[in-house]
mmCIF file of C-alpha atoms and ligand atoms in Angstrom:
data_model
loop_
_atom_site.group_PDB
_atom_site.id
_atom_site.type_symbol
_atom_site.label_atom_id
_atom_site.label_comp_id
_atom_site.label_asym_id
_atom_site.label_seq_id
_atom_site.Cartn_x
_atom_site.Cartn_y
_atom_site.Cartn_z
ATOM 1 C CA MET A 1 4.773 -7.357 1.756
ATOM 2 C CA LEU A 2 4.630 -3.726 2.798
ATOM 3 C CA THR A 3 7.721 -1.511 3.223
ATOM 4 C CA ILE A 4 7.275 1.740 5.128
ATOM 5 C CA LEU A 5 9.240 4.687 3.755
ATOM 6 C CA GLY A 6 7.625 7.451 5.794
ATOM 7 C CA SER A 7 4.870 7.927 8.340
ATOM 8 C CA SER A 8 4.959 11.529 9.536
ATOM 9 C CA ALA A 9 2.163 14.062 9.078
ATOM 10 C CA ALA A 10 2.868 17.526 7.695
ATOM 11 C CA LEU A 11 6.335 18.290 9.119
ATOM 12 C CA PRO A 12 9.029 15.636 8.673
ATOM 13 C CA LEU A 13 10.586 15.543 12.158
ATOM 14 C CA TYR A 14 12.213 13.158 14.655
ATOM 15 C CA LYS A 15 13.696 11.070 11.821
ATOM 16 C CA ARG A 16 10.200 10.523 10.478
ATOM 17 C CA HIS A 17 9.703 11.256 6.791
ATOM 18 C CA ASN A 18 6.456 12.178 5.084
ATOM 19 C CA ALA A 19 3.980 9.598 3.848
ATOM 20 C CA SER A 20 5.169 6.888 1.502
ATOM 21 C CA GLN A 21 5.074 3.109 1.420
ATOM 22 C CA VAL A 22 5.653 0.336 -1.095
ATOM 23 C CA LEU A 23 3.325 -2.643 -1.385
ATOM 24 C CA GLN A 24 4.213 -5.844 -3.233
ATOM 25 C CA ALA A 25 0.885 -7.335 -4.294
ATOM 26 C CA GLY A 26 0.388 -9.996 -6.954
ATOM 27 C CA LYS A 27 2.851 -9.199 -9.739
ATOM 28 C CA ARG A 28 2.941 -5.486 -8.922
ATOM 29 C CA MET A 29 5.153 -3.196 -6.902
ATOM 30 C CA ILE A 30 2.998 -0.271 -5.849
ATOM 31 C CA MET A 31 4.143 2.963 -4.217
ATOM 32 C CA ILE A 32 1.416 4.661 -2.180
ATOM 33 C CA ASP A 33 1.944 8.393 -1.617
ATOM 34 C CA CYS A 34 5.273 10.070 -2.173
ATOM 35 C CA GLY A 35 6.205 12.700 0.408
ATOM 36 C CA ASP A 36 9.293 14.877 0.175
ATOM 37 C CA GLY A 37 12.529 12.863 0.195
ATOM 38 C CA THR A 38 10.950 9.579 -0.844
ATOM 39 C CA GLN A 39 13.721 9.009 -3.389
ATOM 40 C CA HIS A 40 16.272 8.966 -0.521
ATOM 41 C CA GLN A 41 14.131 6.474 1.367
ATOM 42 C CA CYS A 42 14.005 4.211 -1.698
ATOM 43 C CA THR A 43 17.805 4.096 -1.721
ATOM 44 C CA ARG A 44 18.012 3.595 2.045
ATOM 45 C CA TYR A 45 15.522 0.726 2.140
ATOM 46 C CA GLY A 46 16.307 -1.034 -1.119
ATOM 47 C CA VAL A 47 13.324 -0.077 -3.283
ATOM 48 C CA SER A 48 14.312 -0.356 -6.956
ATOM 49 C CA LEU A 49 13.369 2.606 -9.125
ATOM 50 C CA HIS A 50 13.330 0.183 -12.079
ATOM 51 C CA LYS A 51 10.834 -2.202 -10.536
ATOM 52 C CA LEU A 52 8.108 0.121 -9.237
ATOM 53 C CA ASP A 53 5.041 -0.340 -11.455
ATOM 54 C CA MET A 54 2.897 2.525 -10.263
ATOM 55 C CA LEU A 55 2.359 5.373 -7.836
ATOM 56 C CA LEU A 56 -0.966 6.022 -6.116
ATOM 57 C CA ILE A 57 -1.446 9.515 -4.642
ATOM 58 C CA SER A 58 -4.226 9.877 -2.083
ATOM 59 C CA HIS A 59 -4.596 13.677 -2.181
ATOM 60 C CA LEU A 60 -2.743 16.860 -3.006
ATOM 61 C CA HIS A 61 -1.490 17.973 0.383
ATOM 62 C CA GLY A 62 2.252 18.416 0.019
ATOM 63 C CA ASP A 63 3.213 15.786 2.593
ATOM 64 C CA HIS A 64 1.740 13.156 0.254
ATOM 65 C CA PHE A 65 3.198 14.113 -3.119
ATOM 66 C CA PHE A 66 6.086 16.628 -2.992
ATOM 67 C CA GLY A 67 8.524 13.777 -3.626
ATOM 68 C CA ILE A 68 7.112 12.893 -7.044
ATOM 69 C CA PHE A 69 9.232 15.371 -9.015
ATOM 70 C CA ALA A 70 12.513 14.030 -7.617
ATOM 71 C CA LEU A 71 11.299 10.446 -7.895
ATOM 72 C CA LEU A 72 10.567 10.753 -11.631
ATOM 73 C CA ASN A 73 13.825 12.607 -12.176
ATOM 74 C CA ASN A 74 15.788 9.881 -10.387
ATOM 75 C CA MET A 75 14.017 7.184 -12.428
ATOM 76 C CA GLN A 76 15.246 8.948 -15.541
ATOM 77 C CA MET A 77 18.805 9.176 -14.188
ATOM 78 C CA VAL A 78 19.041 5.465 -13.355
ATOM 79 C CA GLY A 79 17.972 4.624 -16.915
ATOM 80 C CA ARG A 80 14.493 3.317 -16.309
ATOM 81 C CA THR A 81 12.754 2.090 -19.469
ATOM 82 C CA GLN A 82 9.612 0.444 -18.109
ATOM 83 C CA LYS A 83 6.246 2.201 -18.328
ATOM 84 C CA PHE A 84 5.208 3.955 -15.065
ATOM 85 C CA TYR A 85 1.599 4.519 -14.006
ATOM 86 C CA ILE A 86 0.486 7.430 -11.829
ATOM 87 C CA PHE A 87 -3.019 7.388 -10.348
ATOM 88 C CA ALA A 88 -3.751 10.662 -8.572
ATOM 89 C CA PRO A 89 -6.174 13.575 -8.225
ATOM 90 C CA PRO A 90 -6.628 15.055 -11.728
ATOM 91 C CA ASP A 91 -5.013 18.441 -10.897
ATOM 92 C CA LEU A 92 -1.629 16.811 -10.415
ATOM 93 C CA ALA A 93 -1.417 16.423 -14.204
ATOM 94 C CA ASP A 94 -1.272 20.242 -14.566
ATOM 95 C CA LEU A 95 1.576 20.501 -12.053
ATOM 96 C CA LEU A 96 3.551 17.725 -13.733
ATOM 97 C CA ARG A 97 3.078 19.236 -17.193
ATOM 98 C CA LEU A 98 4.349 22.623 -15.970
ATOM 99 C CA GLN A 99 7.267 21.076 -14.133
ATOM 100 C CA PHE A 100 8.299 19.020 -17.186
ATOM 101 C CA LYS A 101 8.028 22.149 -19.346
ATOM 102 C CA VAL A 102 10.056 24.573 -17.190
ATOM 103 C CA THR A 103 12.739 21.980 -16.472
ATOM 104 C CA ASP A 104 12.800 20.855 -20.110
ATOM 105 C CA SER A 105 12.358 17.252 -18.990
ATOM 106 C CA VAL A 106 12.139 14.542 -21.628
ATOM 107 C CA PHE A 107 11.670 11.039 -20.270
ATOM 108 C CA ARG A 108 12.967 7.863 -21.855
ATOM 109 C CA PHE A 109 10.180 5.884 -20.197
ATOM 110 C CA GLU A 110 6.452 6.264 -20.727
ATOM 111 C CA ILE A 111 4.434 7.913 -17.956
ATOM 112 C CA VAL A 112 0.735 7.035 -17.943
ATOM 113 C CA PHE A 113 -1.377 9.376 -15.810
ATOM 114 C CA LYS A 114 -4.935 8.676 -14.729
ATOM 115 C CA GLY A 115 -7.013 11.096 -12.641
ATOM 116 C CA LEU A 116 -8.953 9.471 -9.835
ATOM 117 C CA PRO A 117 -12.564 10.322 -9.041
ATOM 118 C CA THR A 118 -14.069 12.132 -6.098
ATOM 119 C CA ASP A 119 -16.381 10.540 -3.561
ATOM 120 C CA SER A 120 -16.865 7.191 -5.246
ATOM 121 C CA ILE A 121 -15.706 3.609 -5.060
ATOM 122 C CA ASP A 122 -14.014 2.826 -8.328
ATOM 123 C CA VAL A 123 -11.889 -0.118 -9.458
ATOM 124 C CA PHE A 124 -9.296 1.850 -11.407
ATOM 125 C CA PHE A 125 -6.677 -0.831 -12.007
ATOM 126 C CA GLU A 126 -6.945 -4.536 -12.742
ATOM 127 C CA ASP A 127 -4.632 -7.186 -14.134
ATOM 128 C CA ASP A 128 -4.556 -10.975 -13.746
ATOM 129 C CA SER A 129 -3.100 -10.737 -10.223
ATOM 130 C CA ILE A 130 -4.750 -7.779 -8.440
ATOM 131 C CA THR A 131 -7.479 -5.150 -8.436
ATOM 132 C CA ILE A 132 -7.150 -1.688 -6.887
ATOM 133 C CA ALA A 133 -10.163 0.400 -5.881
ATOM 134 C CA THR A 134 -10.585 3.858 -4.392
ATOM 135 C CA LEU A 135 -12.013 4.330 -0.905
ATOM 136 C CA PRO A 136 -13.647 7.766 -0.499
ATOM 137 C CA LEU A 137 -12.106 9.523 2.514
ATOM 138 C CA ASN A 138 -13.309 12.600 4.386
ATOM 139 C CA HIS A 139 -10.544 15.194 4.338
ATOM 140 C CA ARG A 140 -10.320 18.982 4.010
ATOM 141 C CA ILE A 141 -9.053 18.867 0.413
ATOM 142 C CA LYS A 142 -11.037 16.987 -2.260
ATOM 143 C CA PRO A 143 -10.611 14.493 -3.759
ATOM 144 C CA CYS A 144 -8.978 12.365 -1.104
ATOM 145 C CA ASN A 145 -8.895 8.645 -1.775
ATOM 146 C CA GLY A 146 -7.882 5.636 0.216
ATOM 147 C CA PHE A 147 -6.990 2.460 -1.637
ATOM 148 C CA LEU A 148 -8.124 -1.144 -1.441
ATOM 149 C CA VAL A 149 -5.653 -3.572 -3.007
ATOM 150 C CA ARG A 150 -7.005 -7.083 -3.518
ATOM 151 C CA GLU A 151 -4.907 -10.029 -4.690
ATOM 152 C CA LYS A 152 -6.747 -12.484 -6.903
ATOM 153 C CA VAL A 153 -6.676 -16.242 -6.237
ATOM 154 C CA LYS A 154 -3.089 -17.375 -6.772
ATOM 155 C CA PRO A 155 -1.889 -20.358 -8.826
ATOM 156 C CA THR A 156 -1.504 -23.696 -7.011
ATOM 157 C CA LYS A 157 1.946 -24.484 -5.619
ATOM 158 C CA ILE A 158 3.630 -27.754 -4.642
ATOM 159 C CA LYS A 159 4.137 -28.178 -0.877
ATOM 160 C CA PRO A 160 7.897 -27.987 -0.151
ATOM 161 C CA HIS A 161 9.631 -31.365 0.363
ATOM 162 C CA SER A 162 6.364 -33.247 -0.216
ATOM 163 C CA LEU A 163 7.376 -35.155 -3.364
ATOM 164 C CA PRO A 164 10.174 -37.693 -4.020
ATOM 165 C CA PRO A 165 13.174 -36.010 -5.720
ATOM 166 C CA ASP A 166 13.199 -38.459 -8.660
ATOM 167 C CA LEU A 167 9.602 -37.738 -9.662
ATOM 168 C CA ALA A 168 8.905 -37.655 -13.423
ATOM 169 C CA GLY A 169 8.461 -34.163 -14.833
ATOM 170 C CA ALA A 170 5.044 -34.971 -16.313
ATOM 171 C CA VAL A 171 3.756 -36.080 -12.899
ATOM 172 C CA TYR A 172 5.027 -32.869 -11.310
ATOM 173 C CA ILE A 173 3.268 -30.754 -13.927
ATOM 174 C CA SER A 174 -0.017 -32.662 -13.513
ATOM 175 C CA LEU A 175 0.028 -32.175 -9.747
ATOM 176 C CA LYS A 176 0.917 -28.502 -10.076
ATOM 177 C CA ASN A 177 -2.124 -28.140 -12.342
ATOM 178 C CA GLY A 178 -4.279 -29.748 -9.656
ATOM 179 C CA GLN A 179 -4.719 -33.083 -11.467
ATOM 180 C CA ASP A 180 -4.554 -36.440 -9.646
ATOM 181 C CA VAL A 181 -2.052 -38.961 -11.097
ATOM 182 C CA TYR A 182 -2.954 -42.641 -11.802
ATOM 183 C CA ASP A 183 -0.903 -45.634 -12.983
ATOM 184 C CA GLU A 184 -1.785 -47.610 -16.144
ATOM 185 C CA ALA A 185 -4.140 -49.876 -14.192
ATOM 186 C CA GLY A 186 -6.095 -46.831 -12.990
ATOM 187 C CA LYS A 187 -4.767 -46.948 -9.418
ATOM 188 C CA LEU A 188 -4.374 -43.573 -7.742
ATOM 189 C CA LEU A 189 -0.672 -42.780 -7.233
ATOM 190 C CA TYR A 190 -0.741 -39.119 -6.175
ATOM 191 C CA ARG A 191 -3.726 -37.091 -5.055
ATOM 192 C CA ALA A 192 -3.124 -33.450 -6.036
ATOM 193 C CA GLU A 193 -4.616 -31.973 -2.863
ATOM 194 C CA ASP A 194 -2.144 -33.971 -0.743
ATOM 195 C CA TYR A 195 0.854 -32.336 -2.424
ATOM 196 C CA THR A 196 -0.318 -28.860 -3.336
ATOM 197 C CA PHE A 197 -1.678 -25.726 -1.714
ATOM 198 C CA VAL A 198 -3.109 -22.409 -2.856
ATOM 199 C CA PRO A 199 -1.065 -19.499 -1.404
ATOM 200 C CA PRO A 200 -3.226 -17.037 0.540
ATOM 201 C CA SER A 201 -4.348 -13.880 -1.253
ATOM 202 C CA MET A 202 -4.219 -10.668 0.739
ATOM 203 C CA LEU A 203 -6.511 -7.683 0.986
ATOM 204 C CA TYR A 204 -4.820 -4.441 1.997
ATOM 205 C CA ALA A 205 -6.430 -1.087 2.737
ATOM 206 C CA TYR A 206 -4.791 2.341 2.989
ATOM 207 C CA CYS A 207 -6.750 5.143 4.678
ATOM 208 C CA SER A 208 -4.861 8.420 4.997
ATOM 209 C CA ASP A 209 -5.791 11.275 5.492
ATOM 210 C CA THR A 210 -9.296 11.203 6.887
ATOM 211 C CA ALA A 211 -11.612 12.350 9.626
ATOM 212 C CA TYR A 212 -13.338 9.532 11.517
ATOM 213 C CA THR A 213 -15.531 7.959 8.828
ATOM 214 C CA PRO A 214 -17.675 5.010 9.965
ATOM 215 C CA SER A 215 -19.026 4.606 6.420
ATOM 216 C CA LEU A 216 -15.644 3.021 5.623
ATOM 217 C CA VAL A 217 -16.403 0.053 7.875
ATOM 218 C CA PRO A 218 -18.434 -2.073 5.416
ATOM 219 C CA LEU A 219 -15.908 -1.324 2.671
ATOM 220 C CA LEU A 220 -13.132 -2.776 4.841
ATOM 221 C CA ALA A 221 -14.776 -6.177 5.388
ATOM 222 C CA GLY A 222 -12.254 -9.000 5.013
ATOM 223 C CA VAL A 223 -9.205 -6.728 5.071
ATOM 224 C CA ASP A 224 -6.067 -8.517 6.296
ATOM 225 C CA MET A 225 -4.132 -5.353 7.045
ATOM 226 C CA LEU A 226 -5.459 -1.833 7.416
ATOM 227 C CA TYR A 227 -3.185 1.199 7.401
ATOM 228 C CA HIS A 228 -5.188 3.983 9.022
ATOM 229 C CA GLU A 229 -3.913 7.381 9.963
ATOM 230 C CA ALA A 230 -3.852 8.258 13.687
ATOM 231 C CA THR A 231 -2.615 11.821 13.527
ATOM 232 C CA PHE A 232 -3.582 12.777 17.099
ATOM 233 C CA MET A 233 -3.929 11.361 20.602
ATOM 234 C CA GLN A 234 -7.484 11.189 21.913
ATOM 235 C CA GLU A 235 -6.943 14.262 24.151
ATOM 236 C CA ASP A 236 -6.481 16.278 20.935
ATOM 237 C CA LEU A 237 -9.825 15.225 19.463
ATOM 238 C CA THR A 238 -10.890 18.856 18.865
ATOM 239 C CA ARG A 239 -7.772 19.456 16.756
ATOM 240 C CA ALA A 240 -8.440 16.221 14.854
ATOM 241 C CA ILE A 241 -11.970 17.350 14.006
ATOM 242 C CA GLU A 242 -10.766 20.843 12.933
ATOM 243 C CA THR A 243 -8.160 19.379 10.573
ATOM 244 C CA TYR A 244 -10.179 16.409 9.220
ATOM 245 C CA HIS A 245 -7.885 13.857 10.784
ATOM 246 C CA SER A 246 -8.399 10.868 13.083
ATOM 247 C CA THR A 247 -7.307 10.081 16.617
ATOM 248 C CA THR A 248 -5.739 6.877 17.877
ATOM 249 C CA GLU A 249 -9.014 5.639 19.359
ATOM 250 C CA GLN A 250 -10.930 6.439 16.181
ATOM 251 C CA ALA A 251 -8.446 4.442 14.070
ATOM 252 C CA GLY A 252 -8.773 1.557 16.538
ATOM 253 C CA GLN A 253 -12.557 1.780 16.411
ATOM 254 C CA ILE A 254 -12.636 1.578 12.604
ATOM 255 C CA ALA A 255 -10.365 -1.504 12.724
ATOM 256 C CA LEU A 256 -12.493 -3.101 15.449
ATOM 257 C CA ASP A 257 -15.822 -2.448 13.727
ATOM 258 C CA ALA A 258 -14.518 -3.681 10.367
ATOM 259 C CA GLY A 259 -12.944 -6.791 11.944
ATOM 260 C CA VAL A 260 -9.656 -6.394 10.086
ATOM 261 C CA GLY A 261 -6.764 -8.783 10.766
ATOM 262 C CA LYS A 262 -4.176 -6.182 11.733
ATOM 263 C CA LEU A 263 -4.033 -2.408 12.105
ATOM 264 C CA LEU A 264 -1.053 -0.286 11.201
ATOM 265 C CA ILE A 265 -1.140 3.343 12.348
ATOM 266 C CA GLY A 266 0.915 6.229 11.016
ATOM 267 C CA HIS A 267 0.798 9.841 9.807
ATOM 268 C CA ILE A 268 1.281 11.053 13.375
ATOM 269 C CA SER A 269 1.583 14.753 14.092
ATOM 270 C CA ALA A 270 5.023 16.300 14.505
ATOM 271 C CA LYS A 271 3.894 17.482 17.950
ATOM 272 C CA TYR A 272 4.613 13.949 19.273
ATOM 273 C CA PRO A 273 8.342 13.118 19.463
ATOM 274 C CA ASP A 274 7.562 9.491 20.350
ATOM 275 C CA TYR A 275 4.966 7.247 18.692
ATOM 276 C CA GLU A 276 4.758 4.805 21.615
ATOM 277 C CA PRO A 277 1.955 6.609 23.536
ATOM 278 C CA LEU A 278 -0.144 6.707 20.338
ATOM 279 C CA LEU A 279 0.454 3.017 19.782
ATOM 280 C CA GLN A 280 -0.511 2.101 23.350
ATOM 281 C CA GLU A 281 -3.667 4.224 23.184
ATOM 282 C CA THR A 282 -4.751 2.559 19.941
ATOM 283 C CA ARG A 283 -4.063 -0.928 21.331
ATOM 284 C CA LYS A 284 -6.575 -0.294 24.133
ATOM 285 C CA ILE A 285 -9.261 -0.353 21.415
ATOM 286 C CA PHE A 286 -7.644 -2.739 18.920
ATOM 287 C CA PRO A 287 -4.824 -4.849 20.438
ATOM 288 C CA ASN A 288 -3.363 -6.135 17.157
ATOM 289 C CA THR A 289 -1.944 -2.743 16.187
ATOM 290 C CA GLU A 290 1.575 -1.808 15.087
ATOM 291 C CA PHE A 291 3.166 1.525 14.281
ATOM 292 C CA ALA A 292 4.389 2.071 10.719
ATOM 293 C CA VAL A 293 8.063 2.495 11.601
ATOM 294 C CA GLU A 294 10.220 3.597 8.688
ATOM 295 C CA GLY A 295 12.229 0.823 7.100
ATOM 296 C CA GLU A 296 10.103 -1.919 8.631
ATOM 297 C CA ARG A 297 8.586 -4.570 6.411
ATOM 298 C CA PHE A 298 5.275 -6.135 7.218
ATOM 299 C CA VAL A 299 4.330 -9.545 5.850
ATOM 300 C CA TRP A 300 0.971 -11.159 6.431
HETATM 301 ZN ZN1 LIG B 1 -1.078 14.268 5.372
HETATM 302 ZN ZN1 LIG B 2 -3.877 15.867 4.099
#
């Protein structure tokens, strides 16, 4: 599940906050980018500052990370104790160190910082439920990384209402482990595949900010949902090229060429009061597109 906290580029206007979203994948709650005011958005949309496992920062333009100082401070104030991971461009560590020093901040929870590489595809986090890899983006500031979050194969589950309520516990456990159940004479009583299913695993990609980069296409194969920036309408292509951003049609083209399941656009310029024209223009290229409206949750 993906919760959008902000989807504005540069200036936060028209009730659109800067970039931030929270992805629940496997056992992890992952915040991606943290624009100014993200801590308010967490409160507004029910994101627990205790439960976030990590923060991924794509690049060091302010609209993607100015909220980190307040976020960490608020985590301290609500009494967080759980370890918190930050994966970000290496220079952010210098800023955080200085900020902690001048504000005399001492945290009761451990902060683990890891600098992310430039221009490479790197699996930088893995546990038994997910992997996260960088996607090299083409933006004015370097490094600028997208992220590919892949859920591993999930444990088998029992189909709801498929078994009699008085079933012996041992039988239930066998079926849940994928084992067929026989009676003493060797007759098949329950075939595991009739009563169980493997929940789907999702593959999510985040690509913001970036100029049109067709080399991303093979890296996005099999993606269920792609968040791709669409900062400008197609008529503003020149401005998009100058600023290393993408247009609506370019975002749609990447989604189409990669064959993703669904496209989510965001990071639109503050010059557009309404996102609807950008959405309609993108849908002409890739019909299964939605706009990343703040507060909306996307499940796939
Ligand atoms: Zn940006
Ligand atoms: Zn940027």
